[in-house]
Coordinates of C-alpha atoms in Angstrom, one line a residue:
Chain I
M291 CA 74.1 61.7 175.6
K292 CA 76.5 62.5 178.5
L293 CA 75.5 61.1 181.9
A294 CA 76.6 62.4 185.4
L295 CA 76.0 59.8 188.0
I296 CA 75.4 60.7 191.7
G297 CA 76.1 57.5 193.6
Y298 CA 78.4 54.6 192.4
G299 CA 77.2 51.4 194.2
A300 CA 76.0 48.2 192.6
V301 CA 73.5 49.8 190.3
G302 CA 75.9 52.6 189.1
R303 CA 78.6 49.8 188.3
A304 CA 75.9 47.7 186.4
V305 CA 75.1 50.8 184.3
A306 CA 78.8 51.3 183.5
V307 CA 79.1 47.7 182.5
L308 CA 76.0 47.7 180.3
L309 CA 77.3 51.0 178.6
E310 CA 80.7 49.4 178.0
R311 CA 79.2 46.1 176.6
Y312 CA 76.5 47.6 174.4
R313 CA 78.0 50.8 173.0
R314 CA 76.2 50.4 169.7
R315 CA 72.7 49.9 171.4
F316 CA 73.2 52.7 174.0
P317 CA 75.6 55.5 172.6
F318 CA 75.8 57.2 176.0
R319 CA 78.8 58.1 178.0
I320 CA 79.4 58.5 181.8
V321 CA 81.4 61.7 182.0
A322 CA 81.3 62.3 185.8
I323 CA 80.6 60.3 189.0
H324 CA 80.1 61.9 192.4
T325 CA 80.2 59.8 195.6
A326 CA 80.2 60.5 199.3
R327 CA 82.7 57.7 200.0
H328 CA 85.2 57.7 197.0
G329 CA 85.2 61.3 195.8
T330 CA 84.5 62.7 192.5
A331 CA 85.7 61.6 189.0
Y332 CA 85.5 63.5 185.7
D333 CA 86.4 62.7 182.1
P334 CA 84.6 64.4 179.2
R335 CA 85.6 61.5 176.9
G336 CA 84.0 59.0 179.1
L337 CA 85.1 57.2 182.3
G338 CA 86.0 53.6 182.0
L339 CA 84.9 50.7 184.2
E340 CA 87.6 51.7 186.8
P341 CA 87.1 55.5 187.3
V342 CA 89.9 57.2 189.1
F343 CA 88.3 59.4 191.9
G344 CA 89.8 62.7 193.0
P345 CA 88.7 64.7 196.0
P346 CA 85.0 65.2 196.2
A347 CA 83.3 68.2 194.7
A348 CA 82.1 70.7 197.4
S349 CA 78.5 70.5 196.3
V350 CA 76.3 68.7 193.8
R351 CA 75.8 71.9 192.1
E352 CA 79.5 72.3 191.7
F353 CA 79.8 68.8 190.6
L354 CA 77.1 69.1 187.9
E355 CA 78.5 72.6 186.7
R356 CA 81.8 70.9 186.1
A357 CA 80.5 67.7 184.6
R358 CA 78.7 69.4 181.6
A359 CA 76.4 66.4 181.2
H360 CA 72.9 66.1 179.6
V361 CA 71.4 63.9 182.1
M362 CA 71.9 63.5 186.0
V363 CA 71.5 59.8 186.9
E364 CA 70.5 59.8 190.7
L365 CA 71.6 56.7 192.5
T366 CA 72.1 57.7 196.1
P367 CA 71.1 55.5 199.1
L368 CA 67.6 56.4 200.1
N369 CA 66.1 57.7 203.2
P370 CA 62.6 56.5 202.8
L371 CA 61.1 58.7 205.4
T372 CA 62.1 61.9 203.6
G373 CA 63.3 61.1 200.1
E374 CA 66.3 63.0 200.8
P375 CA 69.0 63.6 199.7
A376 CA 67.8 62.7 196.3
I377 CA 65.0 65.3 196.1
S378 CA 67.6 68.2 196.7
H379 CA 69.9 66.7 194.0
I380 CA 67.1 66.4 191.6
R381 CA 65.9 70.1 192.1
T382 CA 69.6 71.3 191.5
A383 CA 69.8 69.3 188.3
F384 CA 66.5 70.8 187.0
E385 CA 67.9 74.4 188.0
L386 CA 70.8 73.7 185.9
G387 CA 68.7 72.4 182.9
L388 CA 69.5 68.7 183.1
H389 CA 67.2 65.8 182.4
V390 CA 67.0 63.4 185.5
V391 CA 66.8 59.7 185.6
T392 CA 66.6 58.1 189.0
A393 CA 66.2 54.7 190.5
N394 CA 65.1 56.3 193.9
K395 CA 61.4 55.8 194.8
G396 CA 61.8 58.4 197.5
P397 CA 61.4 61.5 195.4
L398 CA 58.3 59.9 193.8
A399 CA 56.9 59.0 197.1
H400 CA 57.4 62.4 198.8
A401 CA 57.5 65.1 196.1
Y402 CA 56.5 63.7 192.7
A403 CA 53.9 66.5 191.7
S404 CA 56.4 69.3 192.7
L405 CA 59.2 67.7 190.9
A406 CA 57.3 67.0 187.7
D407 CA 56.1 70.6 187.7
Q408 CA 59.7 71.8 188.1
A409 CA 60.8 69.7 185.2
R410 CA 58.0 70.8 183.0
R411 CA 58.9 74.5 183.6
A412 CA 62.6 73.8 183.1
G413 CA 61.8 72.2 179.8
V414 CA 63.6 68.9 180.9
Q415 CA 62.6 65.3 181.4
F416 CA 62.2 63.5 184.8
R417 CA 62.3 59.6 184.5
F418 CA 62.2 56.9 186.9
E419 CA 61.4 53.4 185.5
S420 CA 63.7 51.5 187.8
T421 CA 62.0 52.6 190.9
V422 CA 59.5 49.8 190.9
L423 CA 59.6 46.4 189.4
D424 CA 63.5 46.9 188.9
G425 CA 63.3 48.3 185.4
A426 CA 60.4 46.4 184.0
P427 CA 58.0 48.7 182.0
V428 CA 55.5 50.2 184.3
F429 CA 55.7 54.1 183.9
N430 CA 56.8 53.9 180.4
L431 CA 54.0 51.3 179.7
V432 CA 51.4 53.7 180.8
R433 CA 53.2 56.7 179.2
H434 CA 53.7 54.9 175.7
T435 CA 51.4 52.1 175.3
L436 CA 48.0 53.0 176.9
P437 CA 46.9 56.2 175.2
G438 CA 43.5 57.5 176.5
V439 CA 43.4 55.2 179.4
R440 CA 42.7 56.2 183.0
I441 CA 44.2 54.2 185.8
L442 CA 41.5 53.5 188.4
G443 CA 43.7 51.5 190.7
F444 CA 46.3 48.9 191.1
T445 CA 47.2 45.7 193.1
G446 CA 50.7 44.7 193.4
V447 CA 53.4 42.4 195.1
L448 CA 56.1 44.9 195.1
N449 CA 58.5 44.0 197.9
S450 CA 60.7 40.9 197.4
T451 CA 62.2 40.6 200.8
T452 CA 58.8 39.9 202.4
T453 CA 58.1 37.2 199.7
V454 CA 61.5 35.5 200.5
V455 CA 60.9 35.7 204.4
I456 CA 57.3 34.3 204.0
E457 CA 58.6 31.4 201.7
T458 CA 61.4 30.6 204.2
M459 CA 59.0 30.7 207.2
R460 CA 56.6 28.5 205.2
R461 CA 59.4 25.8 205.1
G462 CA 59.5 25.9 208.9
L463 CA 62.4 28.3 209.4
T464 CA 62.4 31.4 211.6
M465 CA 61.8 35.0 210.5
E466 CA 65.5 35.8 211.2
E467 CA 66.5 33.0 208.8
G468 CA 64.1 34.5 206.1
I469 CA 65.9 37.8 206.5
E470 CA 69.2 36.1 206.2
A471 CA 68.0 34.4 203.0
A472 CA 66.9 37.7 201.6
R473 CA 70.3 39.3 202.6
N474 CA 72.2 36.5 200.9
M475 CA 70.2 37.3 197.7
G476 CA 71.3 40.9 198.0
I477 CA 67.6 42.4 198.1
T478 CA 67.2 43.6 201.6
E479 CA 67.2 47.2 202.5
A480 CA 70.0 48.3 204.7
D481 CA 67.6 48.1 207.7
P482 CA 65.3 45.0 207.0
G483 CA 62.7 46.6 209.2
Y484 CA 61.8 48.9 206.3
D485 CA 60.8 45.8 204.4
L486 CA 59.2 43.8 207.2
D487 CA 57.1 46.7 208.4
G488 CA 55.9 47.5 204.9
W489 CA 57.8 50.9 204.6
D490 CA 59.3 49.9 201.3
A491 CA 56.1 48.7 199.8
A492 CA 54.4 51.8 201.2
A493 CA 56.9 54.0 199.5
K494 CA 56.4 52.2 196.1
T495 CA 52.6 52.3 196.5
A496 CA 52.7 56.0 197.1
A497 CA 55.1 56.5 194.2
L498 CA 52.9 54.6 191.8
A499 CA 49.7 56.5 193.2
N500 CA 51.5 59.9 192.6
V501 CA 52.6 59.2 189.1
L502 CA 49.7 57.0 187.8
M503 CA 46.8 58.5 189.7
E504 CA 47.8 62.0 190.6
A505 CA 47.4 61.3 194.3
R506 CA 49.7 63.8 195.9
V507 CA 50.4 61.6 198.9
T508 CA 53.3 60.5 201.0
P509 CA 54.0 56.9 202.2
L510 CA 52.4 58.2 205.6
A511 CA 49.1 58.3 203.7
V512 CA 49.3 54.5 203.0
D513 CA 47.4 52.4 205.5
T514 CA 50.4 50.1 206.2
K515 CA 50.8 46.9 208.2
G516 CA 53.8 44.6 207.7
I517 CA 54.5 41.0 208.2
R518 CA 56.0 41.2 211.7
R519 CA 53.2 39.1 213.3
L520 CA 53.4 36.2 210.8
T521 CA 54.9 32.9 212.4
P522 CA 56.0 29.6 210.8
E523 CA 53.2 28.1 212.7
R524 CA 50.5 30.3 211.2
L525 CA 52.1 29.8 207.6
A526 CA 52.0 26.0 208.1
E527 CA 48.3 26.2 209.2
L528 CA 47.5 28.1 206.1
A529 CA 49.6 25.7 203.8
S530 CA 47.5 22.8 205.1
K531 CA 44.4 24.7 203.6
G532 CA 46.2 25.5 200.4
K533 CA 46.8 29.0 201.2
T534 CA 49.8 31.4 201.7
V535 CA 50.6 35.0 202.3
R536 CA 52.0 38.0 200.3
L537 CA 52.6 41.6 201.2
V538 CA 50.0 43.2 198.9
S539 CA 49.8 46.9 197.8
R540 CA 46.4 48.1 196.7
A541 CA 45.1 51.5 195.4
R542 CA 41.8 52.5 194.5
R543 CA 39.9 55.7 193.7
T544 CA 37.0 56.7 195.9
G545 CA 35.5 59.8 194.8
S546 CA 38.2 62.5 194.3
A547 CA 40.5 60.6 196.7
V548 CA 42.8 57.6 196.4
R549 CA 42.9 55.0 199.0
L550 CA 46.1 53.2 199.6
R551 CA 46.8 50.0 201.6
V552 CA 49.7 47.6 202.2
R553 CA 48.7 44.3 204.0
A554 CA 49.8 40.8 204.5
E555 CA 47.0 39.1 202.7
V556 CA 46.0 35.5 202.9
L557 CA 45.6 34.1 199.3
P558 CA 45.0 30.7 197.7
E559 CA 48.2 29.2 196.5
N560 CA 47.0 29.3 193.0
H561 CA 46.1 33.0 193.1
M562 CA 48.2 35.0 190.6
L563 CA 49.5 37.3 193.5
A564 CA 50.6 34.1 195.3
A565 CA 52.3 32.7 192.2
V566 CA 54.8 35.6 192.5
G567 CA 57.7 33.8 194.2
G568 CA 61.2 34.7 195.2
T569 CA 62.4 38.1 194.1
S570 CA 59.7 38.4 191.4
N571 CA 57.3 41.2 191.4
L572 CA 53.9 41.8 189.8
L573 CA 51.7 44.9 189.4
L574 CA 48.2 44.7 188.1
L575 CA 46.7 47.9 186.8
H576 CA 43.0 48.4 186.9
T577 CA 42.0 50.7 184.0
D578 CA 38.7 52.1 182.6
L579 CA 39.2 50.9 179.0
M580 CA 41.8 48.1 179.1
G581 CA 40.3 46.2 182.1
T582 CA 43.0 44.8 184.3
I583 CA 46.3 44.3 182.7
G584 CA 49.8 43.7 184.5
T585 CA 53.4 43.5 184.3
V586 CA 55.5 40.7 185.9
C587 CA 59.3 40.8 186.4
L588 CA 60.7 37.4 187.1
K589 CA 63.9 37.2 189.3
P590 CA 65.1 40.7 188.6
G591 CA 68.7 41.5 189.5
V592 CA 70.8 44.7 189.5
E593 CA 71.4 44.3 185.8
Q594 CA 67.7 44.8 185.3
T595 CA 67.6 47.9 187.4
A596 CA 70.5 49.2 185.4
Y597 CA 68.8 48.4 182.1
G598 CA 65.6 50.4 183.4
I599 CA 68.0 53.4 183.8
L600 CA 69.3 53.0 180.2
S601 CA 65.8 52.5 178.9
D602 CA 64.9 55.9 180.4
V603 CA 68.0 57.6 178.9
A604 CA 67.2 56.1 175.6
D605 CA 63.6 57.2 175.6
L606 CA 64.7 60.8 176.5
A607 CA 67.3 60.8 173.9
R608 CA 64.7 59.7 171.4
I609 CA 62.5 62.7 172.4
A610 CA 65.2 65.2 172.4
S611 CA 66.5 64.2 168.9
Chain O
M150 CA 42.1 60.2 161.6
K151 CA 39.4 58.7 159.3
L152 CA 38.8 54.9 159.7
A153 CA 37.5 52.4 157.1
L154 CA 36.4 49.2 158.6
I155 CA 36.4 45.9 156.9
G156 CA 34.0 43.7 159.0
Y157 CA 31.5 44.8 161.4
G158 CA 30.9 42.1 164.1
A159 CA 31.3 42.3 167.7
V160 CA 34.7 43.9 167.7
G161 CA 33.8 46.5 165.0
R162 CA 30.7 47.5 167.0
A163 CA 32.7 47.7 170.2
V164 CA 35.1 50.1 168.3
A165 CA 32.2 52.4 167.2
V166 CA 30.9 52.5 170.8
L167 CA 34.2 53.5 172.2
L168 CA 34.6 56.2 169.6
E169 CA 31.1 57.5 170.4
R170 CA 31.7 57.5 174.2
Y171 CA 35.3 58.9 174.2
R172 CA 35.3 61.5 171.5
R173 CA 37.8 63.7 173.4
R174 CA 40.3 60.9 174.0
F175 CA 40.0 59.4 170.5
P176 CA 39.4 62.1 167.8
F177 CA 38.8 59.5 165.0
R178 CA 35.8 58.9 162.8
I179 CA 34.5 55.8 161.2
V180 CA 33.8 57.0 157.6
A181 CA 33.1 53.8 155.9
I182 CA 32.2 50.1 156.7
H183 CA 32.4 47.2 154.4
T184 CA 30.9 43.8 155.2
A185 CA 30.0 40.7 153.2
R186 CA 26.5 40.2 155.0
H187 CA 25.2 43.8 155.4
G188 CA 26.7 45.5 152.5
T189 CA 28.6 48.8 152.6
A190 CA 28.1 52.1 154.4
Y191 CA 29.7 55.6 153.8
D192 CA 29.6 58.8 155.5
P193 CA 32.5 61.2 155.3
R194 CA 31.2 63.1 158.4
G195 CA 31.2 59.8 160.5
L196 CA 29.0 56.8 160.6
G197 CA 26.9 56.8 163.9
L198 CA 26.2 53.6 166.0
E199 CA 23.5 52.4 163.5
P200 CA 25.1 52.7 160.1
V201 CA 22.7 52.5 157.2
F202 CA 24.3 49.9 154.7
G203 CA 23.8 50.1 151.0
P204 CA 24.6 47.5 148.3
P205 CA 28.1 46.1 148.8
A206 CA 31.1 47.6 147.0
A207 CA 32.2 45.5 144.2
S208 CA 35.7 45.0 145.8
V209 CA 37.8 46.1 148.7
R210 CA 39.8 48.3 146.3
E211 CA 36.7 50.1 145.1
F212 CA 35.4 50.3 148.8
L213 CA 38.7 52.0 150.0
E214 CA 38.9 54.3 147.0
R215 CA 35.6 55.6 147.8
A216 CA 36.1 55.7 151.6
R217 CA 38.9 58.2 151.4
A218 CA 40.1 57.2 154.8
H219 CA 43.6 57.4 156.5
V220 CA 43.5 54.0 158.1
M221 CA 41.9 50.6 157.3
V222 CA 40.8 48.6 160.1
E223 CA 40.7 44.9 159.2
L224 CA 38.3 42.8 161.1
T225 CA 37.1 40.1 158.9
P226 CA 36.7 36.4 160.2
L227 CA 40.0 34.5 160.0
N228 CA 40.8 31.5 158.1
P229 CA 43.7 30.4 160.4
L230 CA 45.1 28.1 157.8
T231 CA 45.8 30.6 155.2
G232 CA 45.4 34.2 156.8
E233 CA 43.0 35.0 153.9
P234 CA 41.2 37.2 153.1
A235 CA 42.8 39.5 155.5
I236 CA 46.2 39.4 153.8
S237 CA 44.7 40.4 150.4
H238 CA 42.8 43.4 152.0
I239 CA 45.9 44.6 153.9
R240 CA 47.9 44.4 150.6
T241 CA 45.3 46.4 148.8
A242 CA 45.2 49.1 151.6
F243 CA 49.1 49.5 151.4
E244 CA 48.8 49.8 147.7
L245 CA 46.5 52.7 148.2
G246 CA 48.7 54.3 150.8
L247 CA 46.5 53.6 153.8
H248 CA 47.9 52.7 157.3
V249 CA 46.5 49.3 158.4
V250 CA 45.4 48.2 161.9
T251 CA 44.1 44.7 162.3
A252 CA 42.8 42.3 165.0
N253 CA 43.5 39.5 162.7
K254 CA 46.4 37.1 163.8
G255 CA 46.4 35.3 160.4
P256 CA 48.4 38.0 158.4
L257 CA 51.2 38.0 161.1
A258 CA 51.2 34.2 161.3
H259 CA 51.3 33.7 157.5
A260 CA 52.9 36.7 155.9
Y261 CA 54.3 39.1 158.4
A262 CA 57.8 39.9 156.8
S263 CA 56.3 40.4 153.5
L264 CA 53.5 42.7 154.8
A265 CA 55.9 44.6 156.9
D266 CA 58.1 45.1 154.0
Q267 CA 55.3 46.3 151.7
A268 CA 54.2 48.9 154.5
R269 CA 57.8 50.2 154.8
R270 CA 58.0 50.8 151.0
A271 CA 54.7 52.4 150.9
G272 CA 55.6 54.6 153.9
V273 CA 52.6 53.6 156.0
Q274 CA 52.2 51.9 159.3
F275 CA 51.1 48.3 160.0
R276 CA 49.8 47.8 163.6
F277 CA 48.2 44.6 165.2
E278 CA 48.2 45.1 169.0
S279 CA 44.9 43.3 169.3
T280 CA 46.0 40.0 167.8
V281 CA 47.3 38.5 171.0
L282 CA 46.3 39.2 174.6
D283 CA 43.2 41.0 173.3
G284 CA 44.6 44.5 173.3
A285 CA 47.0 44.3 176.1
P286 CA 50.5 46.0 175.3
V287 CA 52.7 43.3 173.7
F288 CA 53.9 44.6 170.4
N289 CA 53.8 48.1 171.5
L290 CA 55.5 47.2 174.8
V291 CA 58.5 45.9 172.8
R292 CA 58.3 48.8 170.2
H293 CA 58.2 51.6 172.8
T294 CA 59.4 50.6 176.2
L295 CA 62.2 48.1 175.6
P296 CA 64.9 50.0 173.7
G297 CA 68.0 48.0 172.7
V298 CA 66.5 44.7 174.1
R299 CA 66.7 41.6 172.1
I300 CA 63.8 38.9 172.5
L301 CA 65.4 35.4 173.1
G302 CA 62.1 33.6 173.4
F303 CA 58.9 33.7 175.1
T304 CA 56.4 31.5 177.1
G305 CA 52.7 32.1 177.1
V306 CA 49.1 30.9 177.8
L307 CA 47.6 32.5 174.9
N308 CA 44.3 30.5 174.2
S309 CA 41.5 31.0 176.5
T310 CA 39.1 28.3 175.3
T311 CA 41.4 25.4 176.4
T312 CA 42.0 27.1 179.8
V313 CA 38.2 27.1 180.4
V314 CA 37.8 23.6 179.0
I315 CA 40.6 22.3 181.4
E316 CA 39.1 24.1 184.3
T317 CA 35.6 22.6 183.5
M318 CA 36.9 19.1 183.2
R319 CA 38.9 19.5 186.3
R320 CA 35.5 20.1 188.2
G321 CA 34.7 16.5 186.8
L322 CA 32.6 17.6 183.7
T323 CA 33.3 16.5 180.1
M324 CA 35.2 18.1 177.4
E325 CA 31.9 18.9 175.6
E326 CA 30.7 20.7 178.7
G327 CA 33.9 22.7 178.8
I328 CA 33.5 23.8 175.2
E329 CA 29.9 24.6 175.9
A330 CA 31.2 26.8 178.9
A331 CA 33.7 28.5 176.6
R332 CA 30.9 29.1 173.9
N333 CA 28.7 30.8 176.6
M334 CA 31.6 33.1 177.4
G335 CA 31.9 34.0 173.7
I336 CA 35.4 33.0 173.5
T337 CA 35.4 29.9 171.2
E338 CA 36.6 30.0 167.5
A339 CA 33.6 29.2 165.1
D340 CA 35.1 25.8 165.0
P341 CA 36.3 24.8 168.5
G342 CA 38.6 22.2 167.0
Y343 CA 40.9 25.3 166.1
D344 CA 41.2 25.8 169.9
L345 CA 41.4 22.2 171.2
D346 CA 43.9 21.1 168.6
G347 CA 46.2 24.1 169.3
W348 CA 45.8 25.8 165.9
D349 CA 44.7 29.1 167.5
A350 CA 47.7 28.9 170.0
A351 CA 50.0 27.9 167.1
A352 CA 48.8 30.9 165.0
K353 CA 49.5 33.3 167.9
T354 CA 52.9 31.7 168.5
A355 CA 53.9 32.1 164.9
A356 CA 52.6 35.6 165.0
L357 CA 54.6 36.6 167.9
A358 CA 57.7 34.8 166.7
N359 CA 57.5 36.5 163.3
V360 CA 57.1 39.9 164.8
L361 CA 59.3 39.7 167.9
M362 CA 62.0 37.3 166.7
E363 CA 62.0 37.7 162.9
A364 CA 61.3 34.1 162.6
R365 CA 59.6 34.0 159.0
V366 CA 57.5 31.0 159.9
T367 CA 54.0 29.9 159.4
P368 CA 51.9 28.1 162.1
L369 CA 52.8 24.8 160.3
A370 CA 56.3 25.3 161.7
V371 CA 55.1 25.2 165.3
D372 CA 55.4 21.7 166.8
T373 CA 51.8 21.7 168.1
K374 CA 49.7 19.2 170.1
G375 CA 46.4 20.2 171.7
I376 CA 44.3 18.9 174.7
R377 CA 42.1 16.4 172.9
R378 CA 43.6 13.5 174.8
L379 CA 43.0 15.0 178.3
T380 CA 40.3 13.5 180.4
P381 CA 38.5 14.6 183.6
E382 CA 40.1 11.4 185.2
R383 CA 43.6 12.5 184.4
L384 CA 42.9 16.1 185.6
A385 CA 41.5 14.7 188.8
E386 CA 44.7 12.6 189.4
L387 CA 46.9 15.6 188.6
A388 CA 44.7 17.7 191.2
S389 CA 45.4 15.2 193.9
K390 CA 49.0 16.0 193.5
G391 CA 48.6 19.7 193.4
K392 CA 49.1 20.0 189.6
T393 CA 47.1 21.1 186.7
V394 CA 47.5 21.6 182.9
R395 CA 47.7 24.6 180.5
L396 CA 48.1 24.9 176.8
V397 CA 51.5 26.5 176.7
S398 CA 53.2 28.2 173.8
R399 CA 57.0 28.4 173.9
A400 CA 59.7 29.9 171.6
R401 CA 63.4 30.0 172.0
R402 CA 66.3 30.7 169.6
T403 CA 68.6 27.8 168.7
G404 CA 71.6 29.2 166.7
S405 CA 70.0 31.0 163.7
A406 CA 66.7 29.3 163.9
V407 CA 63.7 29.7 166.2
R408 CA 62.0 26.7 167.9
L409 CA 58.3 26.9 168.5
R410 CA 56.2 24.6 170.5
V411 CA 52.6 24.3 171.7
R412 CA 51.8 21.7 174.3
A413 CA 49.4 20.8 177.1
E414 CA 51.8 21.1 180.0
V415 CA 51.6 19.7 183.6
L416 CA 52.2 22.4 185.8
P417 CA 52.2 22.8 189.9
E418 CA 49.1 24.6 190.8
N419 CA 50.9 27.5 192.2
H420 CA 53.0 28.1 189.0
M421 CA 52.6 31.5 187.3
L422 CA 51.3 29.9 184.1
A423 CA 48.8 27.7 186.1
A424 CA 47.5 31.0 187.9
V425 CA 46.2 32.1 184.5
G426 CA 42.7 31.2 184.9
G427 CA 39.4 31.6 182.9
T428 CA 39.8 33.9 179.9
S429 CA 42.9 35.5 181.2
N430 CA 46.2 35.4 179.2
L431 CA 49.9 35.7 180.1
L432 CA 52.8 36.2 177.9
L433 CA 56.5 36.1 179.4
L434 CA 59.1 37.5 177.2
H435 CA 62.8 36.2 177.7
T436 CA 65.2 38.9 177.0
D437 CA 68.9 39.5 176.9
L438 CA 69.1 42.8 179.0
M439 CA 65.8 42.8 180.8
G440 CA 65.6 39.1 182.0
T441 CA 62.1 37.7 181.9
I442 CA 59.2 40.2 182.0
G443 CA 55.6 39.6 181.1
T444 CA 52.3 41.1 180.5
V445 CA 49.1 39.6 181.9
C446 CA 45.6 40.3 180.8
L447 CA 42.9 39.5 183.3
K448 CA 39.5 38.4 181.9
P449 CA 39.5 40.5 178.7
G450 CA 36.4 41.1 176.6
V451 CA 35.5 42.4 173.2
E452 CA 35.9 46.1 174.7
Q453 CA 39.5 45.3 175.3
T454 CA 40.1 44.1 171.8
A455 CA 38.5 47.2 170.6
Y456 CA 40.6 49.4 172.8
G457 CA 43.8 47.7 171.4
I458 CA 42.7 48.8 168.0
L459 CA 42.1 52.4 169.2
S460 CA 45.5 52.3 170.9
D461 CA 47.2 51.4 167.6
V462 CA 45.3 54.3 165.8
A463 CA 46.2 56.7 168.5
D464 CA 49.9 55.6 168.2
L465 CA 50.0 56.0 164.4
A466 CA 48.2 59.4 164.7
R467 CA 50.9 60.4 167.0
I468 CA 53.7 59.3 164.7
A469 CA 52.0 61.0 161.6
S470 CA 51.4 64.4 163.4

């Protein structure tokens, strides 16, 4: 499989490192990279870890036409309010008959049904395991290990920054110091407001609902409140009662609709959702035949996001072969 | 797919109910059932929910030869010290060219490598998703969603009876009352000593290590201590310090060997392993490329074990088609 990357930040570089280190396990090559900042690089024999960038291609279409890859890997920075420019890049790739793997939750949160439909008509695959829980199996779990199961709802701790901010404030420090702690861990969105106000969690909630529950919603349909009103004093008071707070995403079917909510929930310390600390994430799926099962991802880093992308590429290589 | 069941207790009946209720999702038929107590039943058009049993077949071989099924579903009561009679039944099925699905951990704990080898040579599938975590994806998770990943070890709370006994004793009741509570929930092994002394957890630990880490061990190789020495007083003392106990299974590679251990571990109440309460189970997999990820199964019942069996049948039907 030949890959064309759009975007080459921390995740893109981690993908390149994994491919270099595990050639036997993942016989894939990066043959082209397109970035806004560095320009564009091509090498049909495979770009190394230090690609040499030339002037940028005039458009994503021109880039993909020249790249002659099988898979476009979409890794551009996200505008969570629109899902662009990733959605447009993905549409272009489908038009050119390429499979798409993305780590961007925006396209799922804003346009999943239409993108999945376009992929189906084009006879290509659309994969996105790294968009929630940093590459831990969620979408592929449902796709490959739960035949005949219907997802009735889900509950999750999906945003790490708010967990780190809450843990920091619980130790008596300020919200600003919590944000700083999250930033030092490299997990904050460019604008931490997206995390604190619940937008990141809402986008992930909408993405999960669209893919797993055919919800056809956008993040605006998620009833969202963030953690802005939390204070160290409130958390200390809760701690004295053996309680804490997590930003929790919830989805459930009500008749033909799907209700989605993101809230700072007060939980007993020994609750499974409260046991998710630091950068760890947990998603519980409520199903008709398999009860409630979940996936937990402990302290993921950029390597795990990169692995999630390769697991998607490996899966579609298996299907294509 | 036509199924021949060996054993028809609570799990077997739950499988029959699921097949009756969800015919469209699972187009499989039970065409024969063999039990020690009720005798043997056959109907090539499919046995209903109230099968009529005739005299028992003289042997499992004779039963399978007459049944003309595609899959043998092995559900006999387990002798955890030997893995029999399930191992012999499975060998017979492979000899006759049948796929095998089992909910019995014994064969994995005592003879996995040899059974997997026999299945490969016979060109049939050997599946066992329901043996740990009651049907939640563990083996199929690794098989289908973690391409290229190596399992370095695991940590799990795999035995529900001990968790229920610990929770009961923590409320000031006796170990006997805890066993009674577990028995009322229908989760205790016939002899609760298998749970309390850690044998059930050791069998699951050996099974996981054999399948996921090519360990080639038996439960005797697991360094096992149970919860017999725990007292309500000790648990009260730990509770005053915000701690509790779980029977924890651990596996890790050391050079070419795999070290396996089952212990009553003291944990902070807000630890993820401690947050696994009641009949819930948690398995964390430590991997080379995907960090630590886990599967949690909340309050499973016999329906989930039955679903795990059907998920295996559905998966091998997909592969066979």
